[in-house]
Tab-separated table of C-alpha atoms in Angstrom:
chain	number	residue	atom	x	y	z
A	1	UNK	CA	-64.554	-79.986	98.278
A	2	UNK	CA	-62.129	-77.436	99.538
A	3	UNK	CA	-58.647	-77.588	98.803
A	4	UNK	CA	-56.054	-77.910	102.188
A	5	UNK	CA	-54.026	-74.829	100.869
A	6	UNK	CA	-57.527	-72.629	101.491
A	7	UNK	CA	-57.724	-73.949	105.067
A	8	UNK	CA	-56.846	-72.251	108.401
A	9	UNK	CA	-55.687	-73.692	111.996
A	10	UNK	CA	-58.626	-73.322	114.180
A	11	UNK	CA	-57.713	-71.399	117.083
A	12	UNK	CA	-57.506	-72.066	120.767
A	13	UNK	CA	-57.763	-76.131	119.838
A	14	UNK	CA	-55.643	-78.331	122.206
A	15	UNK	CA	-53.016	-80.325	120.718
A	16	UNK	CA	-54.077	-83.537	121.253
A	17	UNK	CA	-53.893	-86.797	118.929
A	18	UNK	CA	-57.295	-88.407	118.878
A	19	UNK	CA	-58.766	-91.302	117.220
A	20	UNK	CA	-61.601	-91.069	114.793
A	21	UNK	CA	-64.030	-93.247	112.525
A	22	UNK	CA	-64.235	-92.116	108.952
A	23	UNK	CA	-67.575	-92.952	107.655
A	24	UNK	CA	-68.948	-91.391	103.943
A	25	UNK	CA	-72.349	-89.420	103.577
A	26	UNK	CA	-72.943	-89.359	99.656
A	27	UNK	CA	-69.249	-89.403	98.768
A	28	UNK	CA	-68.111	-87.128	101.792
A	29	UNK	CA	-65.198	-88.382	104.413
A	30	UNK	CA	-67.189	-87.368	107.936
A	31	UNK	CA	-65.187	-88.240	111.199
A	32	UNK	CA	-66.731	-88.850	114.811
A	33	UNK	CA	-64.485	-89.377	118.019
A	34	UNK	CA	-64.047	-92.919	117.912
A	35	UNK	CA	-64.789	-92.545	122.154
A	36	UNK	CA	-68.504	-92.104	121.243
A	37	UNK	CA	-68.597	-95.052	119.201
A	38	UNK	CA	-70.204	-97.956	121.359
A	39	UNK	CA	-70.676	-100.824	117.711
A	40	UNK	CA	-71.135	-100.673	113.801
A	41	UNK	CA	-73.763	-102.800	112.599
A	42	UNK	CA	-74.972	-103.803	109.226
A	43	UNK	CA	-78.158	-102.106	108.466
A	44	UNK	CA	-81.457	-103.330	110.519
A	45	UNK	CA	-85.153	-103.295	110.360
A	46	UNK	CA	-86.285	-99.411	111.578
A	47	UNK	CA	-89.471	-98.720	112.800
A	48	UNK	CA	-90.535	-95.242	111.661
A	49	UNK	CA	-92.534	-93.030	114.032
A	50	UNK	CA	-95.423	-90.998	113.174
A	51	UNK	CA	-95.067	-87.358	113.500
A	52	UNK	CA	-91.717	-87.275	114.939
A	53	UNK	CA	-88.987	-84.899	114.507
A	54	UNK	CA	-87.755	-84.915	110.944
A	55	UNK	CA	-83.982	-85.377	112.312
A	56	UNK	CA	-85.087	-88.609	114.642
A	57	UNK	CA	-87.425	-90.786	111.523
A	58	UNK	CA	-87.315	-93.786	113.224
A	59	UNK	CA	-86.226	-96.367	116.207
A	60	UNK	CA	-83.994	-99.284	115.878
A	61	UNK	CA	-83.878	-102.450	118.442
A	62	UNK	CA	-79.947	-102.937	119.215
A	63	UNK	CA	-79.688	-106.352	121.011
A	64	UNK	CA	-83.150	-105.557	122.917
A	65	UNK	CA	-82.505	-101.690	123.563
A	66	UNK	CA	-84.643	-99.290	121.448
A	67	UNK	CA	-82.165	-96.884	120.137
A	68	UNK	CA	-83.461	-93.572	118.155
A	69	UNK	CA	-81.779	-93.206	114.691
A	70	UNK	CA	-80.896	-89.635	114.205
A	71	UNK	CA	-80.698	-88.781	110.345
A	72	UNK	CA	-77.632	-86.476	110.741
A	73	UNK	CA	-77.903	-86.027	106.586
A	74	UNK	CA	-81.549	-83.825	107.480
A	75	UNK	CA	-79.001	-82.061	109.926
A	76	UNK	CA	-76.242	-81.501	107.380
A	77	UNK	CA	-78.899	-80.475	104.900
A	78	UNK	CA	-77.789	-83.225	102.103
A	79	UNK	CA	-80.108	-85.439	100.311
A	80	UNK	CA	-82.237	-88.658	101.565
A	81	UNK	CA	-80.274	-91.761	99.673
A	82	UNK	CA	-81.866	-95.052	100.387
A	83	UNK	CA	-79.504	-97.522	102.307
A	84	UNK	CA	-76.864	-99.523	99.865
A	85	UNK	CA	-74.644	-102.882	100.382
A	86	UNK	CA	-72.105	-100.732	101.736
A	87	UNK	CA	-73.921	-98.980	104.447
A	88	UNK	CA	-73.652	-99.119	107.911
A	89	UNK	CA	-75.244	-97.997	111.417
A	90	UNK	CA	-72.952	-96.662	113.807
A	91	UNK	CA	-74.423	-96.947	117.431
A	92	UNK	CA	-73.115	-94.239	119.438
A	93	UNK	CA	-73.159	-93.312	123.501
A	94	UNK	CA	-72.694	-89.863	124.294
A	95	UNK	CA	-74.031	-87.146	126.497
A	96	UNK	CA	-77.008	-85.378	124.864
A	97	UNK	CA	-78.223	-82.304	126.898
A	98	UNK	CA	-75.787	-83.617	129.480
A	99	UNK	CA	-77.766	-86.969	129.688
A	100	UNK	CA	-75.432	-90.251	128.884
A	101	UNK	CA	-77.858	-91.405	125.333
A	102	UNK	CA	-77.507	-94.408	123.193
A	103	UNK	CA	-78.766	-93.418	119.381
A	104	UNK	CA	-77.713	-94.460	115.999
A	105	UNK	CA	-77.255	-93.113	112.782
A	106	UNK	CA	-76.301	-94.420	108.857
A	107	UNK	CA	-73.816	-94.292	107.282
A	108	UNK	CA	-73.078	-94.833	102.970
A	109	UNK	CA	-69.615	-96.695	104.277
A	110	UNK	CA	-67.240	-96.803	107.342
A	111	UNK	CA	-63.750	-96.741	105.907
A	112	UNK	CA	-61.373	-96.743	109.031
A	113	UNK	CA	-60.642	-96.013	112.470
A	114	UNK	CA	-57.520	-93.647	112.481
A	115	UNK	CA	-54.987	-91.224	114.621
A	116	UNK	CA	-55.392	-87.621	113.936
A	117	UNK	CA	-53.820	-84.596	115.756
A	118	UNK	CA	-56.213	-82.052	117.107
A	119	UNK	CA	-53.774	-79.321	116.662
A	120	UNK	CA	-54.439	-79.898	112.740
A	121	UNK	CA	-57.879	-79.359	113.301
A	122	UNK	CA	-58.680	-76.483	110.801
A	123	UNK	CA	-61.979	-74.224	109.823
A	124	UNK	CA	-63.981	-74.955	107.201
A	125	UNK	CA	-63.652	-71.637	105.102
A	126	UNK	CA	-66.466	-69.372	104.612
A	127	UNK	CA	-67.329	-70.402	100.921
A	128	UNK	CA	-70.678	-71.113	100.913
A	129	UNK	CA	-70.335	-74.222	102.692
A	130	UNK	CA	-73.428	-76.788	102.524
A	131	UNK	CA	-73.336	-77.410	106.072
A	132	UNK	CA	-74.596	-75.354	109.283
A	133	UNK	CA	-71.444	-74.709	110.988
A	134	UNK	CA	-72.482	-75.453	114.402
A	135	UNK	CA	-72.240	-79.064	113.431
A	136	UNK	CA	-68.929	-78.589	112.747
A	137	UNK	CA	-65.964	-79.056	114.574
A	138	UNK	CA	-63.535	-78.893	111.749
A	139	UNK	CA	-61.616	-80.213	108.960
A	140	UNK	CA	-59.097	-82.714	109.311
A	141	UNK	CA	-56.279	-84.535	107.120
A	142	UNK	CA	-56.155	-88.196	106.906
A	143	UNK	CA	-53.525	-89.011	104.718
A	144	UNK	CA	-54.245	-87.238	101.086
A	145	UNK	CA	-57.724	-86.827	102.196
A	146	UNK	CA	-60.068	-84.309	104.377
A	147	UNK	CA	-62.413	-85.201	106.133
A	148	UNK	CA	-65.300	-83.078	108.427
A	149	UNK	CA	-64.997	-83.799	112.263
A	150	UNK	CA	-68.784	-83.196	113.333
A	151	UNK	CA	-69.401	-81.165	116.615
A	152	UNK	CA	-71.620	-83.697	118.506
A	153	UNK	CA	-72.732	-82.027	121.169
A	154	UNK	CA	-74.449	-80.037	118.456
A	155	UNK	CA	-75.557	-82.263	116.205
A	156	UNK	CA	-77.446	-84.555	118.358
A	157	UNK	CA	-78.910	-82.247	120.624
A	158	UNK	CA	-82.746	-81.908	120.477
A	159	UNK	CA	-82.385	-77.583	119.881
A	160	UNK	CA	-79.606	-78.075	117.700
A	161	UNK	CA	-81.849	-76.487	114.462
A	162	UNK	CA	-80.655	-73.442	116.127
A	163	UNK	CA	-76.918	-72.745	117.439
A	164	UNK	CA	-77.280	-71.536	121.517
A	165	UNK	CA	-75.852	-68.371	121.689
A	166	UNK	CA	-72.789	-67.992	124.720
């Protein structure tokens, strides 16, 4: 991972604590606005779909509502891992293409809900980074650690193979 002395401040970012949930994707720290977070459940039967978008494999019943589980690692570009004793699904509600949308996605491990100040946000540098950048907000410290703060209303929108253009 990239050291915090090769980072830079994003620009034009408000300065704005916010909290987050850490959660790992084979070994990474990822962070999500903890306001999209609507429960963390241990892992559940899925139901996989036939010939449905590679990013959306399958649908999971959350207390009667059928939620889509969006495989954000097929969106990151890492790895498949089957699902350990560790893992976790994170239900979250959030606007997708402007419409208010329940989905899910898993999780290797949720490690912590935490404070984190917006005006630390900083770019991820242009090393070769695994990750498309448009599903990335930034990088941010928690404690001795980084972690990636994902750009949602990217990464769960149904175009999002492609960044829009402004």
């Amino acid at each position: 991972m990239t050291t915090a002395s090769s980072l830079s401040p994003a620009p034009n970012r408000a300065a704005a604590p916010e909290m987050v949930l850490i959660f790992r994707l084979s070994g990474e720290a990822f962070a999500i606005s903890v306001s999209w977070v609507h429960e963390i459940l241990d892992p559940i039967p899925m139901t996989t779909v036939p010939n449905a978008a590679a990013y959306v494999p399958a649908l999971v019943n959350v207390r009667g509502a059928i939620v889509p589980l969006i495989d954000i690692r097929h969106r990151l570009r890492m790895p498949p891992v089957t699902p350990g004793p560790a893992s976790r699904l994170v239900v979250l509600e959030l606007p997708v293409a402007g419409v208010p949308t329940r989905l899910a996605i898993m999780t290797d491990a949720v490690e912590e809900v935490t404070e984190t100040n917006l005006e630390a946000l900083e770019l991820v540098p242009d090393l070769g980074a695994r990750w498309p950048e448009h599903y990335i907000r930034g990088v941010v410290r928690i404690g001795d650690d980084l972690a990636i703060l994902l750009e949602t209303e990217n990464l769960f929108c149904p175009d999002a193979e492609r960044p829009a253009l402004a």
